[in-house]
Short mmCIF file of C-alpha atoms in Angstrom, two decimals:
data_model
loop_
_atom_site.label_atom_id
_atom_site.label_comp_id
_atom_site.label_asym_id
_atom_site.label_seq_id
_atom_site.Cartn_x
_atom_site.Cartn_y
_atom_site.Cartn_z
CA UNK Z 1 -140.16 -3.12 -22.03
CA UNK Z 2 -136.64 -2.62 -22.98
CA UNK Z 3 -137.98 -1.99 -26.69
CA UNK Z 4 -140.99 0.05 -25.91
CA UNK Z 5 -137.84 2.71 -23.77
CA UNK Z 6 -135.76 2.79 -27.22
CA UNK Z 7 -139.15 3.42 -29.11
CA UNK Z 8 -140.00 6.55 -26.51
CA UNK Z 9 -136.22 7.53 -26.75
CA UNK Z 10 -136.04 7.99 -30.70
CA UNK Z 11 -139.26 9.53 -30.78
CA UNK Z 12 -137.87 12.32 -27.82
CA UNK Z 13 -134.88 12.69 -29.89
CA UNK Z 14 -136.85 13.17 -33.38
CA UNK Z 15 -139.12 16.27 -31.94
CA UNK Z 16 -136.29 18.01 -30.11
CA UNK Z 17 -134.49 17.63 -33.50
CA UNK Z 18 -137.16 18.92 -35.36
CA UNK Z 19 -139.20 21.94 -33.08
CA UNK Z 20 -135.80 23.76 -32.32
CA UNK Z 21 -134.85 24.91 -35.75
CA UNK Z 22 -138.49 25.86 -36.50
CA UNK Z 23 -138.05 28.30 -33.69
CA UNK Z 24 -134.72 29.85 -34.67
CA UNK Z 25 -135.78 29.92 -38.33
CA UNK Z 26 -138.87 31.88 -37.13
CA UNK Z 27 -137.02 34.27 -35.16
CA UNK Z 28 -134.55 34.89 -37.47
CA UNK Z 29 -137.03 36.35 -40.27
CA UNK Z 30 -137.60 39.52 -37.72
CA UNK Z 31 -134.67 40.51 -37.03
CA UNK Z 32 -131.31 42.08 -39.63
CA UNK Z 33 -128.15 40.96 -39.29
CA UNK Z 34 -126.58 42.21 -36.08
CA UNK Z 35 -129.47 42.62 -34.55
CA UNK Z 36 -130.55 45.72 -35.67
CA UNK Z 37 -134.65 46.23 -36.49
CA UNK Z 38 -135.03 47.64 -40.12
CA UNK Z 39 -138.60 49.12 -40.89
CA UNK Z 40 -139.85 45.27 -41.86
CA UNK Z 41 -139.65 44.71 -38.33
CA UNK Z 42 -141.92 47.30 -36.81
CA UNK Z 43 -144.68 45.94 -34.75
CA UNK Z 44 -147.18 46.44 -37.42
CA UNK Z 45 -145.70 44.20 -40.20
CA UNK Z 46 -144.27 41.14 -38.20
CA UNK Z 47 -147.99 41.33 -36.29
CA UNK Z 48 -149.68 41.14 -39.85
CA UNK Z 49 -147.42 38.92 -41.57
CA UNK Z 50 -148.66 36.26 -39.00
CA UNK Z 51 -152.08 37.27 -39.98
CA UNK Z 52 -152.09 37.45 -43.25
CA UNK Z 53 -155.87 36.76 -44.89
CA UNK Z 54 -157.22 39.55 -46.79
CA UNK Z 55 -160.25 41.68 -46.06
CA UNK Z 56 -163.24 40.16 -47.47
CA UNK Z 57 -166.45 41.46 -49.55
CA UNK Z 58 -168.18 41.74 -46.12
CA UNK Z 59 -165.71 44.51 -44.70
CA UNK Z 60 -166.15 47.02 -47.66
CA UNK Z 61 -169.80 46.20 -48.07
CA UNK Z 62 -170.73 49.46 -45.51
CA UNK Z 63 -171.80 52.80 -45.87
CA UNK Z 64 -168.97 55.58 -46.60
CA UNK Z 65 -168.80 57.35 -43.78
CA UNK Z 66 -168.21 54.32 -41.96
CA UNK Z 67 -166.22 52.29 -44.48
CA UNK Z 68 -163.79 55.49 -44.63
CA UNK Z 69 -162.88 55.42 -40.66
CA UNK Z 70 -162.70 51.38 -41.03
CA UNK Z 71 -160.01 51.16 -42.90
CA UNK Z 72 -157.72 52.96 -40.38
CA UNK Z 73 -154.86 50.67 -39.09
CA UNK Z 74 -155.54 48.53 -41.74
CA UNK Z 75 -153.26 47.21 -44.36
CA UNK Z 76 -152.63 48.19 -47.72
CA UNK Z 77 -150.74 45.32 -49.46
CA UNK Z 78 -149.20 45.59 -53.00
CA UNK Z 79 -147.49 42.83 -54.92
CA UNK Z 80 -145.14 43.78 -57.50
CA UNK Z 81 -144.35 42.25 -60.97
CA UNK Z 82 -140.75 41.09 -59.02
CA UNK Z 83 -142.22 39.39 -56.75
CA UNK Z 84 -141.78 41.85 -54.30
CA UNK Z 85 -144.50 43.12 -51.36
CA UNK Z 86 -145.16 46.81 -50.43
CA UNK Z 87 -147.39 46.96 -47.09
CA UNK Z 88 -148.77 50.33 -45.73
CA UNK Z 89 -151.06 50.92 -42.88
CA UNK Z 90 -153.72 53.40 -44.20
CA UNK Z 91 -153.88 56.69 -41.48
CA UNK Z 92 -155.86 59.05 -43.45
CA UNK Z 93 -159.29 58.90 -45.64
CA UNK Z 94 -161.52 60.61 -47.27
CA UNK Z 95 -165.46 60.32 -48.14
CA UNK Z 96 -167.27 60.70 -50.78
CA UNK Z 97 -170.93 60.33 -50.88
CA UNK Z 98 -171.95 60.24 -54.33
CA UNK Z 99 -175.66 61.77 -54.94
CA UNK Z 100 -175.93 64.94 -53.66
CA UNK Z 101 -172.05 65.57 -52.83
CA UNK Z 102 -170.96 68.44 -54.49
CA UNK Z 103 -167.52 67.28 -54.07
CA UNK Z 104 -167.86 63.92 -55.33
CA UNK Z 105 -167.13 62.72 -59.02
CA UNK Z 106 -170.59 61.00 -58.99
CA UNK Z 107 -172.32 63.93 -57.93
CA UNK Z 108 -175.77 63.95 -58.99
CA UNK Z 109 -175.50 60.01 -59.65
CA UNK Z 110 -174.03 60.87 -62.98
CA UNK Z 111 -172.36 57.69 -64.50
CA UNK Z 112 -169.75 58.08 -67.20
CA UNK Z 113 -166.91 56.07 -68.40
CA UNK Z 114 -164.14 57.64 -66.13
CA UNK Z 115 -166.48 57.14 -62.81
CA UNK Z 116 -168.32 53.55 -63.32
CA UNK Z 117 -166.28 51.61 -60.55
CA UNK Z 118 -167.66 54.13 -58.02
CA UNK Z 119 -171.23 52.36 -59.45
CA UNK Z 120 -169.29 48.89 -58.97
CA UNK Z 121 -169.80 46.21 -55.85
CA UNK Z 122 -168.34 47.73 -52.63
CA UNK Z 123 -163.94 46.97 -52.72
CA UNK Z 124 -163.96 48.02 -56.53
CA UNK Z 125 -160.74 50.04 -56.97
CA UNK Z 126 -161.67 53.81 -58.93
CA UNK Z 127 -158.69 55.27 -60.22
CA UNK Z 128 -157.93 58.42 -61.41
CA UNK Z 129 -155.88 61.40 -63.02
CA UNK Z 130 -155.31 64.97 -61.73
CA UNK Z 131 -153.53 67.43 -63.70
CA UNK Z 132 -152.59 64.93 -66.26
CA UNK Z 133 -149.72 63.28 -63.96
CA UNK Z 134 -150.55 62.16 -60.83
CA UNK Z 135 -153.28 59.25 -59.56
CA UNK Z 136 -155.41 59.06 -56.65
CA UNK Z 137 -156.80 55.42 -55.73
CA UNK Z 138 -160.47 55.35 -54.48
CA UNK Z 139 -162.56 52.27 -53.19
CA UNK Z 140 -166.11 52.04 -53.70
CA UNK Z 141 -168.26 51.59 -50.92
CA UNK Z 142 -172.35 51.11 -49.82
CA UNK Z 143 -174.31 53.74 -51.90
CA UNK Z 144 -174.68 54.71 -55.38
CA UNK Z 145 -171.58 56.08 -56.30
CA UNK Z 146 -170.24 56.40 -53.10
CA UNK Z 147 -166.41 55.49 -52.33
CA UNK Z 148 -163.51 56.04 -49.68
CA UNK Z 149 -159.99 58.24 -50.96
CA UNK Z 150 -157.00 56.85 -49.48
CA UNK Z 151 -154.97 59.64 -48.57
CA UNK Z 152 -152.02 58.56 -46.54
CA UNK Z 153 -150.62 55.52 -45.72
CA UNK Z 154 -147.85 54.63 -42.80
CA UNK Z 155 -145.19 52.09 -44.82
CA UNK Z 156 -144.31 49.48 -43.50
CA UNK Z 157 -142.40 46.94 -45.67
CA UNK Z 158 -140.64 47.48 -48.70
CA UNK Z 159 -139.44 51.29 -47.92
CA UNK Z 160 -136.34 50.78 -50.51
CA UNK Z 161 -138.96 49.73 -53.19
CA UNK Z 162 -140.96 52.73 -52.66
CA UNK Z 163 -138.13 55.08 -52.85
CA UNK Z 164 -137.20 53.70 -56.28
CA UNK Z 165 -140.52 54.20 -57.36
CA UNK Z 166 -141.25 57.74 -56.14
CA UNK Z 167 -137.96 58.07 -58.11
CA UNK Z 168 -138.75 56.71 -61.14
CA UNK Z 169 -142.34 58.62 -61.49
CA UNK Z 170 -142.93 61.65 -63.29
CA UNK Z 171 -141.80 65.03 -61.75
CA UNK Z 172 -141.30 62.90 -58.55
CA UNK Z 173 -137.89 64.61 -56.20
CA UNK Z 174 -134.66 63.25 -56.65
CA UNK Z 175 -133.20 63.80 -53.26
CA UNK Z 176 -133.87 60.99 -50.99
CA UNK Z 177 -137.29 60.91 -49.17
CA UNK Z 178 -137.90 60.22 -45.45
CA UNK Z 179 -140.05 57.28 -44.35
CA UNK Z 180 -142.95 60.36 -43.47
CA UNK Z 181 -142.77 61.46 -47.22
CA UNK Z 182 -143.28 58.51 -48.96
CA UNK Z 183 -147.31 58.53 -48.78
CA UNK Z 184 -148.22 61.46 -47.18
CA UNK Z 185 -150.61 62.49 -49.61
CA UNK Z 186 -152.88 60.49 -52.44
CA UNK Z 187 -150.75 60.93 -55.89
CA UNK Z 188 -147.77 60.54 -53.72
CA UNK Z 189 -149.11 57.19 -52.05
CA UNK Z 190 -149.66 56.11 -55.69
CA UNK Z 191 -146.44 56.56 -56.88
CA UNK Z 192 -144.65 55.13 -54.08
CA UNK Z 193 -147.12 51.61 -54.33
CA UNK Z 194 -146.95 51.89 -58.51
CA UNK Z 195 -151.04 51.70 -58.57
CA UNK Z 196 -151.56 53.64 -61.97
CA UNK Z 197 -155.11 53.49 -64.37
CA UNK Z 198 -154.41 50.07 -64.86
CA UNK Z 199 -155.66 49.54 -61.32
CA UNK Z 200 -159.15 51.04 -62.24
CA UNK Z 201 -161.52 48.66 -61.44
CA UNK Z 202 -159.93 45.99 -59.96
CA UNK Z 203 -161.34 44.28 -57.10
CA UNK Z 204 -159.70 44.26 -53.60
CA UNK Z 205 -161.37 41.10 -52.18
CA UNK Z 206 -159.85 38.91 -55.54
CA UNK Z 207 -156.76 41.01 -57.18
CA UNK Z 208 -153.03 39.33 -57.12
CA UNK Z 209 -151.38 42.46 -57.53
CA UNK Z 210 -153.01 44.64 -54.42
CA UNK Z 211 -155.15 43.79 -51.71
CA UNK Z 212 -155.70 44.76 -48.05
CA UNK Z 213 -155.19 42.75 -44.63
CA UNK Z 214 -156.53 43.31 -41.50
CA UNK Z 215 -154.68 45.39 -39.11
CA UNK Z 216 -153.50 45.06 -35.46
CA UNK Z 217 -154.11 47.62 -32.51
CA UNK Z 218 -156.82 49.31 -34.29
CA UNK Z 219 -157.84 52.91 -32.99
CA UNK Z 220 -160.65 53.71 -31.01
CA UNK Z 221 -163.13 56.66 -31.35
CA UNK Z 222 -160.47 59.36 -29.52
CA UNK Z 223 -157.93 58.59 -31.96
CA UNK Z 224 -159.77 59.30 -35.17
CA UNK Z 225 -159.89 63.06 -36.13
CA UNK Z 226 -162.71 64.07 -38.53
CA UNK Z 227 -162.20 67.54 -40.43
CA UNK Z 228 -162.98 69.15 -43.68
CA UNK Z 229 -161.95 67.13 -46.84
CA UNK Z 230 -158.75 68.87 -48.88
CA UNK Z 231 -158.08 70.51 -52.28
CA UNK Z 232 -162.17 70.15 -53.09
CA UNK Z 233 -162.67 73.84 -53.68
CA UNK Z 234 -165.53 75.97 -53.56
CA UNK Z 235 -168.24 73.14 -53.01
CA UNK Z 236 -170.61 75.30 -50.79
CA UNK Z 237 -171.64 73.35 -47.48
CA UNK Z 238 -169.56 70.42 -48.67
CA UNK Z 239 -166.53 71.91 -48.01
CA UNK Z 240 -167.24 72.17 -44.35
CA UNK Z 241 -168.37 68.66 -43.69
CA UNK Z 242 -166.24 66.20 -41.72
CA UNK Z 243 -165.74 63.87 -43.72
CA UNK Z 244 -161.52 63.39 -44.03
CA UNK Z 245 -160.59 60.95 -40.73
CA UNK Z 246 -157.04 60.21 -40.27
CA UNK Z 247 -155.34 59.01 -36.80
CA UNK Z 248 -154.57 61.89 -34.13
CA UNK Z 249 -150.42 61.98 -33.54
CA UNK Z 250 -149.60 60.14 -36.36
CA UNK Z 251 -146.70 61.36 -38.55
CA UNK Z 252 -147.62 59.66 -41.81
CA UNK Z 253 -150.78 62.09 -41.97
CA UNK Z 254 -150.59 64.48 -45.28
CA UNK Z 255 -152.41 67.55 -42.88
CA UNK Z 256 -153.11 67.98 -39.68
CA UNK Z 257 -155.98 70.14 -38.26
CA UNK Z 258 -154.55 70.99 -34.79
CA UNK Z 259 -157.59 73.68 -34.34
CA UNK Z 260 -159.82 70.57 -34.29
CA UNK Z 261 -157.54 68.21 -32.24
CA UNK Z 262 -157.30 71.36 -29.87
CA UNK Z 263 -161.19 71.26 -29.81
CA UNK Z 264 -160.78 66.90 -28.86
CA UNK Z 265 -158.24 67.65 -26.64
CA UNK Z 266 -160.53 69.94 -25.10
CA UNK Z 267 -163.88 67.98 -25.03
CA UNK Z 268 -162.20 65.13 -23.57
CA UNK Z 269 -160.95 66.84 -20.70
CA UNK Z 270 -164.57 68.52 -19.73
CA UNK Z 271 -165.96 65.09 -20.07
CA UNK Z 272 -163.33 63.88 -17.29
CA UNK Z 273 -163.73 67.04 -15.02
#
């Protein structure tokens, strides 16, 4: 007996030795020094860290329309060559249906050399240039042709990184930008997560240099507003369809459409009355 007590007695000393400073180490990686919470330690990015997996082939294998409101909340995660993570929580989309969409780049399910990963498996990255400068990143989707513009992204991790890269880019501001300015907007979410034509059609559900996660407290129905799509031009009925969705009341959005959040607003309180 008298053995079988100093047996029980080491082994209670060994876990409190060893479950304590597990803990503490845990805690420690969200939170700065003195306490303070830096952007790394919003809700959003300690929540995913924990839940890290990527998105699979199953989650971009969907139609547009639908693929294009999915990936609100979620995360946009981008490794770069120092080692270093950028994570963004995409707030704004837009659709494009291929076929018969005026406004889409595969319009008439023309296939050319600039357009093919829009023809690729669904989570096929389709990058390209506008006005010789800037990039917009695309993913394709369900449907020939078809794919989902990221528009605007909510950072989350690596602000400082971003910064130096909206710097760095071509005709990019020098003063210093706000967290809402980083990537509010497609060419300016590019520069701030360095995805260039390089990324053309890489794939999202394999890639080491930029994938998504899943995200936490994703929105509901209410929150998602669905407007007219931006900077498409003269594109007949096209231009009227709803078919940009971005999160009502968030700041990271590039435009807001208060006319149609006016019309929610007002929907959902005659369906209360």
């Amino acid at each position: 007996m008298p053995r079988k007590r100093k047996l029980l007695a080491q082994l209670s000393a060994l876990q409190s030795n060893s479950s304590f400073p597990q803990i503490n180490a845990l805690e420690n990686l969200n939170t700065t020094s003195g306490g303070d919470c830096s952007p790394k330690s919003s809700k959003y990015f300690v929540t995913e860290k924990r839940n890290s997996s990527r998105l699979e082939a199953d989650f971009f294998n969907q139609p547009c329309v639908s693929l294009a409101k999915s990936f609100l909340g979620q995360i946009l995660v981008r490794k770069l060559p120092d080692g270093r993570e950028l994570w963004g929580r995409i707030v704004e989309t837009e659709a494009y249906l291929g076929g018969e969409d005026e406004a889409s780049h595969s319009k008439g399910g023309k296939q050319t050399q600039r357009n093919a990963a829009m023809f690729m498996k669904p989570g096929t990255l389709y990058v390209y240039q506008i006005y010789g400068i800037y990039f917009c990143v695309n993913v394709s989707s369900q449907g020939e042709g078809a794919a989902v513009l990221l528009r605007s992204l909510e950072p989350l991790q690596g602000l400082d990184a971003m910064r130096e890269l909206r710097r760095t880019s071509r005709k990019a501001p020098s003063k210093l930008l706000k967290d809402w300015q980083l990537c509010n907007g497609p060419s300016r979410l590019c520069q701030a997560f360095g995805i260039d034509k390089a990324f053309d059609q890489r794939d999202l559900t394999q890639d080491t240099d930029i994938w998504m996660v899943p995200g936490q407290d994703l929105p509901g129905e209410q929150d998602v507003v669905a407007t007219t799509r931006i900077g498409i031009g003269n594109r007949g009925e096209w231009a009227q369809k709803p078919l940009r969705f971005y999160l009502r009341g968030n700041k990271f959005v590039s435009v807001v459409d208060k006319k149609m959040e006016r019309e929610m607003a007002a929907r959902g309180h005659l369906s209360c009355s």
